[in-house]
mmCIF file of C-alpha atoms in Angstrom:
data_model
loop_
_atom_site.group_PDB
_atom_site.id
_atom_site.type_symbol
_atom_site.label_atom_id
_atom_site.label_comp_id
_atom_site.label_asym_id
_atom_site.label_seq_id
_atom_site.Cartn_x
_atom_site.Cartn_y
_atom_site.Cartn_z
ATOM 1 C CA MET A 1 -8.503 230.970 -154.579
ATOM 2 C CA ASN A 2 -7.916 231.324 -150.970
ATOM 3 C CA THR A 3 -9.303 227.947 -149.528
ATOM 4 C CA SER A 4 -7.659 228.860 -146.027
ATOM 5 C CA GLY A 5 -9.359 231.874 -145.891
ATOM 6 C CA ASN A 6 -12.958 230.657 -146.497
ATOM 7 C CA LYS A 7 -11.973 227.936 -144.283
ATOM 8 C CA GLY A 8 -11.224 230.327 -141.493
ATOM 9 C CA ARG A 9 -14.080 232.704 -142.131
ATOM 10 C CA THR A 10 -16.539 229.120 -141.959
ATOM 11 C CA LEU A 11 -15.244 228.589 -138.654
ATOM 12 C CA GLU A 12 -15.669 232.005 -137.216
ATOM 13 C CA ARG A 13 -19.354 232.050 -138.539
ATOM 14 C CA ALA A 14 -19.980 228.987 -136.573
ATOM 15 C CA PHE A 15 -18.333 229.946 -133.267
ATOM 16 C CA ASP A 16 -20.706 233.102 -133.940
ATOM 17 C CA VAL A 17 -23.985 230.615 -134.060
ATOM 18 C CA LEU A 18 -22.369 228.518 -131.060
ATOM 19 C CA ARG A 19 -22.294 232.491 -129.060
ATOM 20 C CA SER A 20 -25.948 232.877 -129.856
ATOM 21 C CA LEU A 21 -26.559 229.353 -129.170
ATOM 22 C CA GLU A 22 -24.866 229.842 -125.367
ATOM 23 C CA ASN A 23 -26.244 233.349 -124.644
ATOM 24 C CA ALA A 24 -29.624 232.013 -124.822
ATOM 25 C CA ARG A 25 -31.419 231.109 -122.323
ATOM 26 C CA SER A 26 -34.142 228.790 -124.006
ATOM 27 C CA PRO A 27 -34.789 227.583 -127.839
ATOM 28 C CA ILE A 28 -33.848 229.766 -130.052
ATOM 29 C CA ARG A 29 -35.616 230.396 -133.904
ATOM 30 C CA LEU A 30 -32.847 230.446 -136.747
ATOM 31 C CA SER A 31 -34.675 234.026 -137.645
ATOM 32 C CA GLU A 32 -33.340 235.335 -134.424
ATOM 33 C CA VAL A 33 -29.911 233.400 -134.442
ATOM 34 C CA SER A 34 -29.721 234.830 -138.054
ATOM 35 C CA ARG A 35 -30.204 238.450 -136.752
ATOM 36 C CA GLU A 36 -27.808 238.343 -133.544
ATOM 37 C CA THR A 37 -25.057 236.946 -135.755
ATOM 38 C CA GLY A 38 -25.599 239.000 -138.955
ATOM 39 C CA LEU A 39 -25.372 235.963 -141.212
ATOM 40 C CA HIS A 40 -28.104 235.435 -143.675
ATOM 41 C CA ILE A 41 -30.639 232.836 -143.192
ATOM 42 C CA ALA A 42 -29.524 230.364 -145.561
ATOM 43 C CA THR A 43 -25.943 230.551 -144.058
ATOM 44 C CA THR A 44 -27.263 230.545 -140.254
ATOM 45 C CA GLN A 45 -29.475 227.153 -141.617
ATOM 46 C CA ARG A 46 -25.980 225.481 -143.467
ATOM 47 C CA ILE A 47 -24.368 225.852 -140.294
ATOM 48 C CA MET A 48 -26.869 225.117 -137.659
ATOM 49 C CA ALA A 49 -27.536 221.830 -139.369
ATOM 50 C CA THR A 50 -23.899 221.131 -139.451
ATOM 51 C CA LEU A 51 -23.679 221.322 -135.712
ATOM 52 C CA VAL A 52 -26.823 219.429 -135.007
ATOM 53 C CA ASN A 53 -25.135 216.728 -136.964
ATOM 54 C CA SER A 54 -22.221 216.705 -135.039
ATOM 55 C CA GLY A 55 -23.627 217.119 -131.859
ATOM 56 C CA TYR A 56 -23.145 220.537 -130.815
ATOM 57 C CA ALA A 57 -26.787 221.694 -131.560
ATOM 58 C CA GLN A 58 -30.028 219.903 -131.327
ATOM 59 C CA THR A 59 -33.393 220.822 -132.323
ATOM 60 C CA SER A 60 -36.817 221.360 -129.937
ATOM 61 C CA GLU A 61 -39.918 222.042 -131.043
ATOM 62 C CA ASN A 62 -39.314 225.719 -130.384
ATOM 63 C CA GLY A 63 -36.137 225.711 -131.867
ATOM 64 C CA TYR A 64 -32.318 225.441 -131.386
ATOM 65 C CA THR A 65 -30.441 224.497 -127.710
ATOM 66 C CA LEU A 66 -26.728 223.856 -127.745
ATOM 67 C CA GLY A 67 -26.217 219.835 -127.941
ATOM 68 C CA PRO A 68 -24.921 216.915 -125.416
ATOM 69 C CA VAL A 69 -21.277 217.205 -127.064
ATOM 70 C CA ALA A 70 -21.124 220.949 -125.755
ATOM 71 C CA LEU A 71 -21.278 219.134 -122.295
ATOM 72 C CA ALA A 72 -19.123 216.728 -122.712
ATOM 73 C CA GLN A 73 -16.156 219.393 -124.336
ATOM 74 C CA ALA A 74 -17.141 221.434 -121.022
ATOM 75 C CA HIS A 75 -16.164 218.577 -118.921
ATOM 76 C CA ALA A 76 -12.955 217.685 -120.768
ATOM 77 C CA PHE A 77 -11.800 221.653 -120.163
ATOM 78 C CA VAL A 78 -12.745 221.280 -116.344
ATOM 79 C CA LEU A 79 -10.349 218.230 -116.121
ATOM 80 C CA GLN A 80 -7.464 219.241 -118.177
ATOM 81 C CA ASP A 81 -7.160 222.770 -117.598
ATOM 82 C CA PRO A 82 -4.053 223.437 -115.620
ATOM 83 C CA LEU A 83 -5.815 226.361 -113.597
ATOM 84 C CA VAL A 84 -8.670 224.156 -112.705
ATOM 85 C CA LYS A 85 -6.190 221.688 -111.544
ATOM 86 C CA ALA A 86 -4.218 223.767 -109.705
ATOM 87 C CA ALA A 87 -6.987 226.023 -107.943
ATOM 88 C CA ARG A 88 -9.094 222.919 -106.971
ATOM 89 C CA PRO A 89 -6.981 222.254 -103.505
ATOM 90 C CA VAL A 90 -6.250 225.953 -102.419
ATOM 91 C CA LEU A 91 -9.845 226.529 -103.524
ATOM 92 C CA THR A 92 -10.876 223.883 -100.813
ATOM 93 C CA GLU A 93 -8.340 224.932 -98.492
ATOM 94 C CA LEU A 94 -9.459 228.557 -98.426
ATOM 95 C CA SER A 95 -13.358 227.482 -97.875
ATOM 96 C CA ASP A 96 -12.330 225.533 -95.197
ATOM 97 C CA SER A 97 -9.914 228.101 -93.493
ATOM 98 C CA THR A 98 -12.852 231.258 -94.089
ATOM 99 C CA GLY A 99 -15.843 229.778 -94.221
ATOM 100 C CA LEU A 100 -16.668 230.888 -97.400
ATOM 101 C CA THR A 101 -17.690 230.107 -100.783
ATOM 102 C CA ALA A 102 -14.340 230.398 -103.019
ATOM 103 C CA SER A 103 -14.301 230.867 -106.910
ATOM 104 C CA ILE A 104 -12.307 230.756 -109.826
ATOM 105 C CA PHE A 105 -13.115 233.478 -113.091
ATOM 106 C CA VAL A 106 -11.013 233.551 -116.245
ATOM 107 C CA ARG A 107 -11.252 235.955 -118.784
ATOM 108 C CA SER A 108 -13.137 235.513 -122.127
ATOM 109 C CA GLY A 109 -13.108 238.718 -124.424
ATOM 110 C CA PHE A 110 -15.109 241.605 -121.889
ATOM 111 C CA ASP A 111 -16.775 238.950 -120.215
ATOM 112 C CA ARG A 112 -15.800 236.436 -117.326
ATOM 113 C CA ILE A 113 -16.078 232.455 -117.122
ATOM 114 C CA LEU A 114 -16.700 230.689 -113.612
ATOM 115 C CA THR A 115 -14.143 227.401 -114.144
ATOM 116 C CA ALA A 116 -13.921 226.376 -110.706
ATOM 117 C CA ARG A 117 -16.058 226.927 -107.376
ATOM 118 C CA VAL A 118 -16.387 225.233 -103.776
ATOM 119 C CA GLU A 119 -19.435 225.738 -102.060
ATOM 120 C CA ALA A 120 -19.046 226.963 -98.372
ATOM 121 C CA PRO A 121 -20.842 225.026 -95.823
ATOM 122 C CA GLU A 122 -23.685 227.575 -95.288
ATOM 123 C CA PRO A 123 -24.033 228.000 -99.300
ATOM 124 C CA MET A 124 -24.891 231.431 -101.041
ATOM 125 C CA ARG A 125 -28.659 231.367 -101.656
ATOM 126 C CA TYR A 126 -28.322 231.515 -105.153
ATOM 127 C CA GLN A 127 -27.511 229.429 -107.876
ATOM 128 C CA PHE A 128 -23.832 229.529 -109.980
ATOM 129 C CA PRO A 129 -23.133 226.958 -112.543
ATOM 130 C CA ILE A 130 -20.070 226.069 -113.661
ATOM 131 C CA GLY A 131 -19.524 227.523 -117.080
ATOM 132 C CA ARG A 132 -21.904 230.772 -116.080
ATOM 133 C CA ARG A 133 -20.597 233.830 -118.177
ATOM 134 C CA LEU A 134 -20.312 237.535 -116.260
ATOM 135 C CA PRO A 135 -19.550 240.489 -117.137
ATOM 136 C CA LEU A 136 -15.910 241.909 -116.023
ATOM 137 C CA ASP A 137 -17.165 245.746 -114.412
ATOM 138 C CA VAL A 138 -18.932 244.322 -111.397
ATOM 139 C CA GLY A 139 -17.013 241.723 -108.435
ATOM 140 C CA ALA A 140 -14.723 239.385 -109.495
ATOM 141 C CA GLY A 141 -14.358 241.203 -112.710
ATOM 142 C CA LYS A 142 -12.760 244.241 -112.034
ATOM 143 C CA PRO A 143 -9.378 242.729 -111.097
ATOM 144 C CA LEU A 144 -9.204 241.505 -114.520
ATOM 145 C CA LEU A 145 -10.573 244.374 -116.404
ATOM 146 C CA ALA A 146 -7.700 246.322 -114.259
ATOM 147 C CA HIS A 147 -4.591 244.112 -115.573
ATOM 148 C CA LEU A 148 -6.288 244.529 -119.291
ATOM 149 C CA PRO A 149 -3.418 245.978 -121.740
ATOM 150 C CA ASP A 150 -3.853 249.674 -122.489
ATOM 151 C CA GLU A 151 -5.388 249.525 -126.111
ATOM 152 C CA GLU A 152 -8.001 246.628 -124.799
ATOM 153 C CA LEU A 153 -8.863 249.153 -121.746
ATOM 154 C CA GLN A 154 -9.039 251.996 -124.174
ATOM 155 C CA GLU A 155 -11.377 249.843 -126.704
ATOM 156 C CA TYR A 156 -13.283 248.772 -123.463
ATOM 157 C CA PHE A 157 -14.124 252.299 -122.166
ATOM 158 C CA GLU A 158 -15.377 253.430 -125.394
ATOM 159 C CA ASP A 159 -18.984 254.673 -125.295
ATOM 160 C CA TYR A 160 -19.094 252.603 -121.523
ATOM 161 C CA SER A 161 -22.488 252.910 -120.172
ATOM 162 C CA GLY A 162 -21.977 251.368 -116.666
ATOM 163 C CA PRO A 163 -24.562 249.506 -114.519
ATOM 164 C CA ARG A 164 -26.676 250.362 -112.039
ATOM 165 C CA LEU A 165 -25.481 248.205 -109.063
ATOM 166 C CA ALA A 166 -27.189 245.605 -106.997
ATOM 167 C CA SER A 167 -26.747 248.032 -104.250
ATOM 168 C CA GLY A 168 -28.719 251.057 -106.226
ATOM 169 C CA GLU A 169 -25.815 252.982 -107.056
ATOM 170 C CA GLN A 170 -25.253 253.744 -110.875
ATOM 171 C CA GLN A 171 -21.511 253.160 -111.630
ATOM 172 C CA THR A 172 -20.093 255.684 -113.814
ATOM 173 C CA ALA A 173 -16.784 255.371 -116.092
ATOM 174 C CA GLU A 174 -15.131 257.818 -113.735
ATOM 175 C CA SER A 175 -16.067 256.125 -110.740
ATOM 176 C CA LEU A 176 -14.621 252.609 -112.265
ATOM 177 C CA ARG A 177 -11.727 253.856 -113.637
ATOM 178 C CA SER A 178 -11.338 254.973 -109.906
ATOM 179 C CA GLU A 179 -11.344 251.194 -108.788
ATOM 180 C CA LEU A 180 -9.536 250.200 -111.286
ATOM 181 C CA SER A 181 -6.491 252.258 -110.306
ATOM 182 C CA GLU A 182 -7.182 251.137 -106.645
ATOM 183 C CA ILE A 183 -7.167 247.563 -107.677
ATOM 184 C CA ARG A 184 -3.896 247.971 -109.136
ATOM 185 C CA GLU A 185 -2.517 249.443 -106.313
ATOM 186 C CA THR A 186 -3.835 247.245 -103.670
ATOM 187 C CA GLY A 187 -3.446 244.011 -105.692
ATOM 188 C CA TYR A 188 -7.368 243.206 -104.910
ATOM 189 C CA HIS A 189 -10.964 244.628 -104.908
ATOM 190 C CA LEU A 190 -13.551 244.646 -102.033
ATOM 191 C CA GLY A 191 -16.905 244.118 -103.507
ATOM 192 C CA LEU A 192 -19.942 245.108 -101.482
ATOM 193 C CA SER A 193 -23.519 244.431 -103.155
ATOM 194 C CA GLU A 194 -22.575 245.076 -106.755
ATOM 195 C CA ARG A 195 -24.091 242.149 -108.206
ATOM 196 C CA VAL A 196 -26.323 240.783 -105.880
ATOM 197 C CA LEU A 197 -27.884 242.451 -103.361
ATOM 198 C CA GLY A 198 -26.126 241.527 -99.742
ATOM 199 C CA THR A 199 -23.094 240.232 -100.601
ATOM 200 C CA VAL A 200 -19.679 240.952 -99.847
ATOM 201 C CA SER A 201 -16.631 239.640 -101.597
ATOM 202 C CA VAL A 202 -12.698 239.586 -102.045
ATOM 203 C CA ALA A 203 -10.994 239.184 -105.455
ATOM 204 C CA ALA A 204 -7.560 239.291 -106.533
ATOM 205 C CA VAL A 205 -5.446 238.362 -109.617
ATOM 206 C CA ILE A 206 -3.547 235.064 -110.468
ATOM 207 C CA ARG A 207 -0.609 235.687 -112.325
ATOM 208 C CA SER A 208 0.941 232.643 -113.681
ATOM 209 C CA ALA A 209 5.014 231.780 -113.072
ATOM 210 C CA ARG A 210 5.237 233.843 -116.271
ATOM 211 C CA GLY A 211 4.046 236.950 -114.711
ATOM 212 C CA GLU A 212 0.799 236.613 -117.030
ATOM 213 C CA VAL A 213 -2.607 237.137 -116.099
ATOM 214 C CA ALA A 214 -4.293 233.814 -115.642
ATOM 215 C CA GLY A 215 -7.590 234.292 -114.258
ATOM 216 C CA VAL A 216 -9.391 235.867 -110.670
ATOM 217 C CA LEU A 217 -9.887 234.251 -107.398
ATOM 218 C CA ASN A 218 -12.761 234.744 -104.972
ATOM 219 C CA ILE A 219 -14.179 234.495 -101.778
ATOM 220 C CA VAL A 220 -17.846 235.529 -100.858
ATOM 221 C CA ALA A 221 -20.365 235.784 -98.627
ATOM 222 C CA HIS A 222 -23.805 237.666 -97.597
ATOM 223 C CA ASP A 223 -23.466 240.645 -95.657
ATOM 224 C CA ASP A 224 -25.827 238.929 -93.036
ATOM 225 C CA THR A 225 -23.629 236.024 -92.111
ATOM 226 C CA VAL A 226 -20.194 237.993 -92.410
ATOM 227 C CA SER A 227 -19.072 241.931 -91.772
ATOM 228 C CA VAL A 228 -17.358 243.950 -94.098
ATOM 229 C CA GLU A 229 -14.697 243.666 -91.375
ATOM 230 C CA ALA A 230 -14.556 240.352 -90.695
ATOM 231 C CA LEU A 231 -13.873 239.972 -94.819
ATOM 232 C CA ARG A 232 -11.573 243.002 -95.022
ATOM 233 C CA ARG A 233 -9.238 241.101 -92.597
ATOM 234 C CA ARG A 234 -9.114 237.725 -94.674
ATOM 235 C CA VAL A 235 -7.326 239.914 -97.558
ATOM 236 C CA PRO A 236 -3.900 237.956 -96.961
ATOM 237 C CA GLU A 237 -5.181 234.534 -97.164
ATOM 238 C CA VAL A 238 -6.712 235.643 -100.683
ATOM 239 C CA LEU A 239 -3.470 237.087 -101.908
ATOM 240 C CA ARG A 240 -1.455 233.911 -100.464
ATOM 241 C CA ALA A 241 -4.024 232.063 -102.072
ATOM 242 C CA ALA A 242 -3.953 233.601 -105.593
ATOM 243 C CA GLU A 243 0.011 233.365 -105.658
ATOM 244 C CA LEU A 244 0.099 229.445 -104.525
ATOM 245 C CA ILE A 245 -1.718 229.290 -107.552
ATOM 246 C CA GLY A 246 -0.324 231.021 -109.943
ATOM 247 C CA GLN A 247 2.864 229.181 -109.142
ATOM 248 C CA GLN A 248 1.506 226.080 -110.295
ATOM 249 C CA VAL A 249 0.486 227.943 -113.703
#
């Protein structure tokens, strides 16, 4: 009997349930978790009971949510992660010198996750908490997407249906591929009203000392406070900051 294989599959199923809880914006029913994960309802119930007992999930009148242990682990990540630790002082300096909000994202599958952020003196007009998950095909995700291995990039574009950007423009596979090619040539991405209308941003990948893509650094502002031309002049600062962080990870 392959006990190690069974344990591995059980662990994968537990992660599937945790991802379902993470993606929910409100308490989620057991039947919904079962449907989203493709797990039998009895299997889902057993896994959920274990997660509740260990504090990774909790119950409410309306269903299940992530538990307090998940928050404790997120806090530990922020304290321990080498990229976050290296980025903090650089983000602070970059935000001080530009007057803009500076952030770090890392890739998780075909998504990106905000792991560090320093708000500008005049903060953005929307909430953006640490741990927020966003797609790769808008804004600061594009430099990460541009540097995916060819095989993963091919998989990403299979049956790709682009979003309508906040500007109203319909993004297509062809237009996105063109942007990714430009990012590889220039080393950065200038975003205009992609995810949020009226925002402008510059993003550049962070390469570790081993040459691996460790994350992406971006600065962002509202276009009524910073012009596109002024933001473009900040590109060298962003590239230098990304390089400085990368040298330390």
